[in-house]
Coordinates of C-alpha atoms and ligand atoms in Angstrom, one line a residue:
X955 CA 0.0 0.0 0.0
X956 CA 0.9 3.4 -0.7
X957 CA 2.6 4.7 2.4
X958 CA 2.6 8.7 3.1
X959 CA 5.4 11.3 3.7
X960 CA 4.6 11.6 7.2
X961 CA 4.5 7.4 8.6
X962 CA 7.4 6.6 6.6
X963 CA 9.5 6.9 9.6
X964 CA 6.7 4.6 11.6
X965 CA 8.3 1.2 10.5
X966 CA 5.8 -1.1 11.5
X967 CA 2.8 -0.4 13.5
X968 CA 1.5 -3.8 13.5
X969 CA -0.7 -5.3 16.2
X970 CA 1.5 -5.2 18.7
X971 CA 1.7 -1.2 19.0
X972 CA -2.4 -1.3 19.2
X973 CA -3.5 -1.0 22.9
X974 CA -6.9 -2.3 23.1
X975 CA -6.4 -4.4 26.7
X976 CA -5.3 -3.5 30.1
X977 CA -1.7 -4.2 31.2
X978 CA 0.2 -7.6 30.5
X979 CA 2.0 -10.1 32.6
X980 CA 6.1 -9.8 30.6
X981 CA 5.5 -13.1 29.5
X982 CA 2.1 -12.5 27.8
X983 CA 3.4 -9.3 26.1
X984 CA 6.3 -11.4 24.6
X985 CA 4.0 -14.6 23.6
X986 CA 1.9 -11.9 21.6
X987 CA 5.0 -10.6 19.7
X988 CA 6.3 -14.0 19.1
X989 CA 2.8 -14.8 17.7
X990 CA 2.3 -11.8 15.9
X991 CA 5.9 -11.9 14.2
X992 CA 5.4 -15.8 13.1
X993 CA 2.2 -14.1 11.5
X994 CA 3.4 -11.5 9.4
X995 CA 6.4 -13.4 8.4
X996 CA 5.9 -17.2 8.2
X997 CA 7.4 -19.7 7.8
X998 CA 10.3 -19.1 10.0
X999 CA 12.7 -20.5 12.8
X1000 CA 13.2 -19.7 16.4
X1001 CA 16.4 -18.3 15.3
X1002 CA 14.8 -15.7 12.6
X1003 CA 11.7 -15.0 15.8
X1004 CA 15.1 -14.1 18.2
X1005 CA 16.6 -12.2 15.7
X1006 CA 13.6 -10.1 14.5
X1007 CA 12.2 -9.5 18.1
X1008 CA 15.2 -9.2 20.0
X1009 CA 14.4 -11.9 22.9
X1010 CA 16.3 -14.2 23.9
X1011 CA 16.7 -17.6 22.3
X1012 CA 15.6 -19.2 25.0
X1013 CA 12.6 -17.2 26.3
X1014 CA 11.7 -17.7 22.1
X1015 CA 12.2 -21.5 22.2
X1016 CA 9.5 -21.5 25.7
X1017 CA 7.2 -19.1 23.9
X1018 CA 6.8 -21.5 20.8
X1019 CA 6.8 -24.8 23.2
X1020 CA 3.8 -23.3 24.3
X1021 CA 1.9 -21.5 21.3
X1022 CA 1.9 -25.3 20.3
X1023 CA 0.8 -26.9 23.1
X1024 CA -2.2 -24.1 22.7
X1025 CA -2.4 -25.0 19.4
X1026 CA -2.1 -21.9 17.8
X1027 CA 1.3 -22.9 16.1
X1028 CA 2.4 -25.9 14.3
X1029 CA 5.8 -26.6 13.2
X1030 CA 5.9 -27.5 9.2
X1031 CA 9.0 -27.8 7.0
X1032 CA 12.5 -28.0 7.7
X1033 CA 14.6 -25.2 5.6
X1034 CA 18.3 -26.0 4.7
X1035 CA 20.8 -22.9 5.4
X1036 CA 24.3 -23.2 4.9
X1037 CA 26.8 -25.1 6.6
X1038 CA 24.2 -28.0 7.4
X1039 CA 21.7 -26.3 9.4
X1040 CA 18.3 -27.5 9.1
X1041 CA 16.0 -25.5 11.3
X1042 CA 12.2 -26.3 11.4
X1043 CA 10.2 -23.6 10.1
X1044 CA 6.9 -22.6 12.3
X1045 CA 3.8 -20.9 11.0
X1046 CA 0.1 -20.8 12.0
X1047 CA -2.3 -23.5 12.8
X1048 CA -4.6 -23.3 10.1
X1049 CA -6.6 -26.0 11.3
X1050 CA -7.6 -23.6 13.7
X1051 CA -11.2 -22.1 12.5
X1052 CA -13.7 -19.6 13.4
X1053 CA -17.5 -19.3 12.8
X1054 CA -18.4 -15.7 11.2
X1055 CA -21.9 -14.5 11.1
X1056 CA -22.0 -11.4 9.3
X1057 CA -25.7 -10.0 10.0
X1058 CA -27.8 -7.6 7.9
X1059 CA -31.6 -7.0 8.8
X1060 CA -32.7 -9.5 5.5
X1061 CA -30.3 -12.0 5.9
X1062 CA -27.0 -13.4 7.3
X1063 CA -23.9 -15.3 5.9
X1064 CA -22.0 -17.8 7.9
X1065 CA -18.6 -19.0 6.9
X1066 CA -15.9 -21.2 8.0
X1067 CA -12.4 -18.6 8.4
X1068 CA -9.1 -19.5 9.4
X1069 CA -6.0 -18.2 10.8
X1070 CA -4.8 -16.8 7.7
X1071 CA -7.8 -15.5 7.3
X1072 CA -9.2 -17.2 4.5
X1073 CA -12.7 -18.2 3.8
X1074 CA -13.2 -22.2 3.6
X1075 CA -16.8 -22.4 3.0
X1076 CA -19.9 -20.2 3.0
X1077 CA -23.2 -19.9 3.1
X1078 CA -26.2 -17.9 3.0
X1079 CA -29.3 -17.7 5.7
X1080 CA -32.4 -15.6 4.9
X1081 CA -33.6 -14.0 8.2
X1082 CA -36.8 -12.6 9.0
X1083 CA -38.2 -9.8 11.0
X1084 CA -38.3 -11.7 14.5
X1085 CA -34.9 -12.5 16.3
X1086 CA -36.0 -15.7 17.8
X1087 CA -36.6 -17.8 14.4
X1088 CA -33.9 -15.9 12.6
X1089 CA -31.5 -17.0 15.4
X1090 CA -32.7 -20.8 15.1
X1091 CA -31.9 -20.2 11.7
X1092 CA -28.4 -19.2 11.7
X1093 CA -27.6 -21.9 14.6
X1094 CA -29.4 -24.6 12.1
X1095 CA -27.4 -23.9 9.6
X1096 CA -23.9 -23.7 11.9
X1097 CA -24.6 -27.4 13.2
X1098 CA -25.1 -28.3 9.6
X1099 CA -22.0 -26.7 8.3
X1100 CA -19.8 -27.9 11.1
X1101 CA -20.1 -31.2 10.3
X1102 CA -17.6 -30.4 7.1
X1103 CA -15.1 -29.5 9.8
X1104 CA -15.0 -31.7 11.9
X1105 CA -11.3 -32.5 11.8
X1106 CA -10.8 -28.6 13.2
X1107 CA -10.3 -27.2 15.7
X1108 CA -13.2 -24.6 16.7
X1109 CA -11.9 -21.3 18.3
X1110 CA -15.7 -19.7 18.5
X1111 CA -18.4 -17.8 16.7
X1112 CA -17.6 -14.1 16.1
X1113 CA -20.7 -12.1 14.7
X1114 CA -20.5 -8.7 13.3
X1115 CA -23.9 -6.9 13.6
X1116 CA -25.3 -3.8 12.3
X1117 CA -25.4 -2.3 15.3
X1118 CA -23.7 -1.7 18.6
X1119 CA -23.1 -4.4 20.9
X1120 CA -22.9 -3.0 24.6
X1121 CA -20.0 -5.3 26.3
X1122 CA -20.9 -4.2 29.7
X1123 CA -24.9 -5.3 29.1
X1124 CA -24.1 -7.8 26.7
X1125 CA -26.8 -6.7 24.7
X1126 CA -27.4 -4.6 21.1
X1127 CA -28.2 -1.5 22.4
X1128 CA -28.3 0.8 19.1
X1129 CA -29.1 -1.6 15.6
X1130 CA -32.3 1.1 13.7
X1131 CA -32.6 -1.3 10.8
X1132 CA -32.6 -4.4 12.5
X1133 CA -35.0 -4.1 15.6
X1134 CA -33.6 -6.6 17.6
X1135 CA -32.6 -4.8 21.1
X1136 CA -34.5 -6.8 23.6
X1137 CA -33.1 -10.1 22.3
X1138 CA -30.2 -11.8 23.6
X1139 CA -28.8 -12.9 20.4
X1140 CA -25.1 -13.7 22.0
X1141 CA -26.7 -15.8 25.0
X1142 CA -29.0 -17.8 22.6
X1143 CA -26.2 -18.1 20.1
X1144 CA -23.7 -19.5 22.8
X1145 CA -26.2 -22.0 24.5
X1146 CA -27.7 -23.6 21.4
X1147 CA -24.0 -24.0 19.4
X1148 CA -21.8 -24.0 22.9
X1149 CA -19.2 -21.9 21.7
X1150 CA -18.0 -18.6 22.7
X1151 CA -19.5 -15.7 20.6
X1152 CA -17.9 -12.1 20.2
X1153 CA -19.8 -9.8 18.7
X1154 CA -19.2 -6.5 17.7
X1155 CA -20.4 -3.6 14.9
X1156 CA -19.8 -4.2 11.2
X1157 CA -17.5 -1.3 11.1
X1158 CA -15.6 -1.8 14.0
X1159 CA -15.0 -5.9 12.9
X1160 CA -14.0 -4.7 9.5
X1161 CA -11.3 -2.0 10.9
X1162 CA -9.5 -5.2 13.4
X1163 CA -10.1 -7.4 10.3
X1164 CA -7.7 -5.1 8.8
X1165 CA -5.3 -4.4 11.8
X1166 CA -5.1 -8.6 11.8
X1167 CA -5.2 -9.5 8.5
X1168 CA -3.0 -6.5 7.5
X1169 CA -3.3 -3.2 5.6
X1170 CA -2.9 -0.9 8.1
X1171 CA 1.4 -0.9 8.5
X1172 CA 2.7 2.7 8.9
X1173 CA -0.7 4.1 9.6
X1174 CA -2.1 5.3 13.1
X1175 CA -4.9 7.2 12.6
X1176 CA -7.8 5.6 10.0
X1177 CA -11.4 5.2 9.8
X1178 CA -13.4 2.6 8.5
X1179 CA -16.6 3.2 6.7
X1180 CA -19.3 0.7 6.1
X1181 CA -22.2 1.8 3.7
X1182 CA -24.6 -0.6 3.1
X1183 CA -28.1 -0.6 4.8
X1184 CA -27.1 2.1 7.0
X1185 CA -23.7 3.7 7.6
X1186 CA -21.3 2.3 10.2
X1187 CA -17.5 3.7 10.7
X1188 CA -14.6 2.4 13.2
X1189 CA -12.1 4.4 14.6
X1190 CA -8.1 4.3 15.1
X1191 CA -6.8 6.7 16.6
X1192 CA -3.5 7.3 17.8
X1193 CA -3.0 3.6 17.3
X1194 CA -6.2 2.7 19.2
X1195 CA -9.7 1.3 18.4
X1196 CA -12.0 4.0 19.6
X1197 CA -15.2 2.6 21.4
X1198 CA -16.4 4.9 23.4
X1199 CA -18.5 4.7 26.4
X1200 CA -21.2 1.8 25.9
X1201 CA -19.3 0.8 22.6
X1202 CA -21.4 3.4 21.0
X1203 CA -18.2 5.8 19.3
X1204 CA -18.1 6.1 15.9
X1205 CA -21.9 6.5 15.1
X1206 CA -21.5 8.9 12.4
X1207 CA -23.7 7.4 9.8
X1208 CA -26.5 9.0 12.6
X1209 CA -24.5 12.8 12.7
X1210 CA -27.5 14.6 10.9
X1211 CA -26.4 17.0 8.0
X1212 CA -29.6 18.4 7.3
X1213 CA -32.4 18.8 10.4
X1214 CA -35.0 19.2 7.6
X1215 CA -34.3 15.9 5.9
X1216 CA -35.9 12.5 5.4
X1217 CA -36.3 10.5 8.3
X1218 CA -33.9 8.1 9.8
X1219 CA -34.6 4.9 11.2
X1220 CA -33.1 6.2 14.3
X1221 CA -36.2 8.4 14.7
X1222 CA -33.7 11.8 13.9
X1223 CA -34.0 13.7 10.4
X1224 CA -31.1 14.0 7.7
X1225 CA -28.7 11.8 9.1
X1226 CA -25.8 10.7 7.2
X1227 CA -26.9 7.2 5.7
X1228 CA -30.5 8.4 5.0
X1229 CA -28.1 10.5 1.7
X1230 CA -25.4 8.5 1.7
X1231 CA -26.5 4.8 2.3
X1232 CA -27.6 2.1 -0.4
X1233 CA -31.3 2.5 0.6
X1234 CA -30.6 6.1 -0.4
X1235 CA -28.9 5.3 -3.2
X1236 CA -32.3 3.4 -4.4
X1237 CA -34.9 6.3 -3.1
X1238 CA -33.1 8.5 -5.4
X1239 CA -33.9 5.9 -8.1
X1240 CA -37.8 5.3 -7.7
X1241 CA -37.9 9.5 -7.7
X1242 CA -36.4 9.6 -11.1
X1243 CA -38.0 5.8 -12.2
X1244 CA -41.7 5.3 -9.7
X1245 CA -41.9 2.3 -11.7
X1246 CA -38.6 0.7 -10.4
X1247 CA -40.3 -0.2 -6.8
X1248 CA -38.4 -3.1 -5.3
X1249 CA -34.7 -2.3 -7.1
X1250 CA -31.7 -4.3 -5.1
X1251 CA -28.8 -2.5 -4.4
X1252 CA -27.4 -5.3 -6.9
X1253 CA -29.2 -4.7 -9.4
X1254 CA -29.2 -0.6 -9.6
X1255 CA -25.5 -1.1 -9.9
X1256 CA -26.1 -3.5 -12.6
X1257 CA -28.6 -1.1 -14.5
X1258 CA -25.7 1.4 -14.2
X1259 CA -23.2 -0.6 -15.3
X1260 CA -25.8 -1.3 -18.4
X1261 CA -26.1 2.4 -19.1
X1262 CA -29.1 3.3 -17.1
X1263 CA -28.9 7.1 -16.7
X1264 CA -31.3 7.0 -13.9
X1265 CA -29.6 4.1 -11.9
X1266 CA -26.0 5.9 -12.7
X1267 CA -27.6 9.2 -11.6
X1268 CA -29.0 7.9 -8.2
X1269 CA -25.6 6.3 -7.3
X1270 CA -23.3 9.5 -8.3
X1271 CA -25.9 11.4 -5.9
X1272 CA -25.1 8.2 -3.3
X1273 CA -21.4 8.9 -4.1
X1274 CA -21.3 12.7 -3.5
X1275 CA -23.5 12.6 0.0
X1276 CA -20.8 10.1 1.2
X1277 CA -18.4 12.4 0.4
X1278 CA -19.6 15.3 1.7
X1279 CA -20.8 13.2 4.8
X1280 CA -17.1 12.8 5.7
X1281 CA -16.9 16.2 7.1
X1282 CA -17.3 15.8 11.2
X1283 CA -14.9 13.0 10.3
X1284 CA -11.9 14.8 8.8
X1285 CA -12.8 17.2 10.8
X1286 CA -13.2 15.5 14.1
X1287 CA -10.3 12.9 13.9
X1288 CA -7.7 14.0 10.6
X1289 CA -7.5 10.3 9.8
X1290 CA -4.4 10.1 7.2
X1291 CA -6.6 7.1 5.8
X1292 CA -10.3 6.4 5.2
X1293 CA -11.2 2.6 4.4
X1294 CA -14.7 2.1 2.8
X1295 CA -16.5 -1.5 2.8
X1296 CA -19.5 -2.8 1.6
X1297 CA -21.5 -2.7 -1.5
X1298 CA -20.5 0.3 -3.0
X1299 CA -16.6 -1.6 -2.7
X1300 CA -17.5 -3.7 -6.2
X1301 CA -18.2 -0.2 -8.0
X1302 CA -15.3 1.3 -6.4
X1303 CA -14.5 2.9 -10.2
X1304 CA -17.7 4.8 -9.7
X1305 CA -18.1 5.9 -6.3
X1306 CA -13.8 6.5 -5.2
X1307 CA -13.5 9.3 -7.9
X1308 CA -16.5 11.0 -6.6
X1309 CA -15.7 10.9 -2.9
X1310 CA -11.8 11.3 -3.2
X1311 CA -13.2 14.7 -4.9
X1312 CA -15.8 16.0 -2.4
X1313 CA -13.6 14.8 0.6
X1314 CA -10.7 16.8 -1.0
X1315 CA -12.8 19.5 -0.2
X1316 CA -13.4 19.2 3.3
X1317 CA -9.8 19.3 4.5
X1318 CA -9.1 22.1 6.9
X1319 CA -5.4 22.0 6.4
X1320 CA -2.2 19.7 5.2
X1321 CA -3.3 17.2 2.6
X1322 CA -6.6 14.9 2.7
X1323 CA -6.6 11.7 3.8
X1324 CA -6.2 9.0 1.5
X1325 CA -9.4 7.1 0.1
X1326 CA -9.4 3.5 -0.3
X1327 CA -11.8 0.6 -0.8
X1328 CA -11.3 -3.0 1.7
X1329 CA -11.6 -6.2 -0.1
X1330 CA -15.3 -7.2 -1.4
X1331 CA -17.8 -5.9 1.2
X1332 CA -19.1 -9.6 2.4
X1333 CA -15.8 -11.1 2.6
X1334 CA -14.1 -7.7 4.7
X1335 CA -17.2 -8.2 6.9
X1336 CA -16.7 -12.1 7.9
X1337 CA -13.0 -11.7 7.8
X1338 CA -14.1 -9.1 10.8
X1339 CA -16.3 -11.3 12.5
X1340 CA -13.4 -14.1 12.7
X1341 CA -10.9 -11.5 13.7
X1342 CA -13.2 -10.9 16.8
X1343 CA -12.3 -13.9 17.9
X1344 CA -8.9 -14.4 16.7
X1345 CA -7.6 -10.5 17.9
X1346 CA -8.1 -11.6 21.5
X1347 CA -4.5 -13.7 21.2
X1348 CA -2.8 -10.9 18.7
X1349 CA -3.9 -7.2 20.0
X1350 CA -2.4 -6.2 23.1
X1351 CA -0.3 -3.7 24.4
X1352 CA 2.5 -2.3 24.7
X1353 CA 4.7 -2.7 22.0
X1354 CA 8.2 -3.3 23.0
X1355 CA 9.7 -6.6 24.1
X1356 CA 10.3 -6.9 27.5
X1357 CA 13.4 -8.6 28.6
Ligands
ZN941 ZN1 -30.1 8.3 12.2

């Protein structure tokens, strides 16, 4: 990734200079460094983990002894240096699997993720209104798919919602366009599949998805947008996940822009996502086509891609009020980098021009942050629900080996 002027001289961010936890026993701080190097770099040997972390060969050698006892890390190949040394190279346990549930209010898709975080299977589970049957759906269909698996090792069910998931209450305590707040989705997700389930917003899943799975090197301040349904956004900054008392930080899809606007399912007026969402996207259609009632998202950018004015009109007005929606955000937090997932990711020819433009505009001073699109909006979403899971053994703080 393009790196800017100003992180050059920030090496390597990584995971391990993220401070999401509380302090560390020494021992735990240098497991997740060992970890987080064999990671980013494998395969390698002891030797290569001593050398790039500075600890000791010994304190390395106990560190690995026990990241595979845990499982975590499985010794593979033997590499053949000079003058007959034949270390054995380590890398991550990819029989080691999460379940991601990635929920939006008309459906959900489960998939099977590893370590590496890459998709093994996947499939799709229609959801209705109600929580109670829609949950009995998605665990169904878990039971069903982890008989595949069964040779795997199971770490737990991360779930990333649309909506905020209060840790202290365990409950979803904000989730306008999925109506689900008095249900206790995590409880009746843990008991029917008995596995531990993290669950956390879209947004937020998608931006440690990255800090995991790796974009974010160099770069300390970003934010994460997620435009689908609604609007979601997670927040680095200064190295750190923002989230805000009752997890609730980052809610800028519900900062209204006009008080006179349309309604929000919030229960405000002229909030960000009712402009700059993909429901927006297809009100602005049915105003310039009545006829076209009942357009997916899918298929409006399919119309545009097919030279419908209408449909490309109604997604460059999308594009603009996303761009212009970034204001409070540059504003608020200077991010040097803005990540966008979702729908609007597999147009990213249409819609990046438009809000690179109008965000240009909002900067109050130095240059404006750069503008990039995450990896197809489904996958960047499960990929976050499995990193809610995995993170707990890479993000921790601080950053430095201790000796
Ligand atoms: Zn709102």
């Amino acid at each position: 990734m393009h790196q800017r002027q100003h992180s050059k001289s920030i090496r390597h961010v990584d995971l391990t200079d993220v401070q999401l936890a509380s302090s560390e026993t020494a021992r735990g701080i240098n497991r997740n460094i060992v970890l987080e190097l064999i990671r980013a770099n494998q395969p390698l040997s002891r030797a290569d983990i001593s050398r790039r972390s500075g600890l000791q060969r010994s304190t390395v050698s106990q560190i690995v002894e026990q990241l595979i006892r845990e499982n975590w890390v499985r010794e593979g190949a033997v590499a053949s240096l000079a003058r007959g040394r034949h270390p054995t190279l380590l890398g991550l346990n990819e029989d080691l699997i999460v379940i991601a549930v990635d929920i939006h209010p008309k459906q959900a898709t489960i998939a099977m993720v590893d370590l590496n975080g890459r998709l093994l299977s996947r499939s799709l589970v229609p959801l209705t209104s109600s929580p109670g049957p829609s949950t009995r759906l998605i665990t169904d269909r878990i039971q069903r798919m982890r008989q595949d698996f069964l040779s795997k090792s199971i770490e737990g069910i991360g779930i990333s919602l649309p909506g905020r998931f209060d840790p202290g209450m365990q409950r979803m305590i904000f989730a306008p366009n999925l109506h689900w707040h008095e249900f206790d989705l995590l409880g009746t997700i843990e008991k029917e599949a008995g596995l531990a389930v993290r669950m956390e917003n879209a947004a937020t899943a998608c931006l440690l998805a990255e800090l995991l799975f790796g974009r974010l090197n160099g770069v300390r301040d970003a934010v994460l947008v997620t435009v689908s349904e609604g609007i979601g956004t997670g927040v680095f900054a200064n190295g750190q996940v923002i989230t805000g008392s009752h997890g609730m930080a980052g809610e800028f899809g519900h900062v209204s822009l006009d008080p006179s606007g349309p309604l929000c399912a919030c229960g405000r007026k002229g909030c960000w996502e009712t402009f700059g969402s993909c429901s927006a996207a297809l009100r602005y259609f049915e105003e310039l086509q009545p006829k076209a009632m009942g357009t997916t998202f899918q298929e409006l950018l399919n119309r545009a891609e097919d030279g419908d004015e209408s449909a490309a009109l109604a997604l460059e007005k999308q594009a603009v009020h996303i761009g212009r929606g970034l204001g409070p955000i540059i504003a608020g937090l200077s991010p040097s980098l803005i990540l966008f997932s979702g729908d609007i990711t597999s147009a990213w020819s249409r819609f990046g021009p438009v809000i690179e433009r109008e965000a240009a505009k909002l900067s109050l001073a130095g240059e404006a942050p750069q503008i990039l699109p995450t990896y197809d909006g489904e996958i960047a979403r499960l990929r976050g629900a499995a990193a809610l899971v995995f993170q707990r053994r890479f993000v921790r703080e601080p950053s430095l080996p201790v000796r």
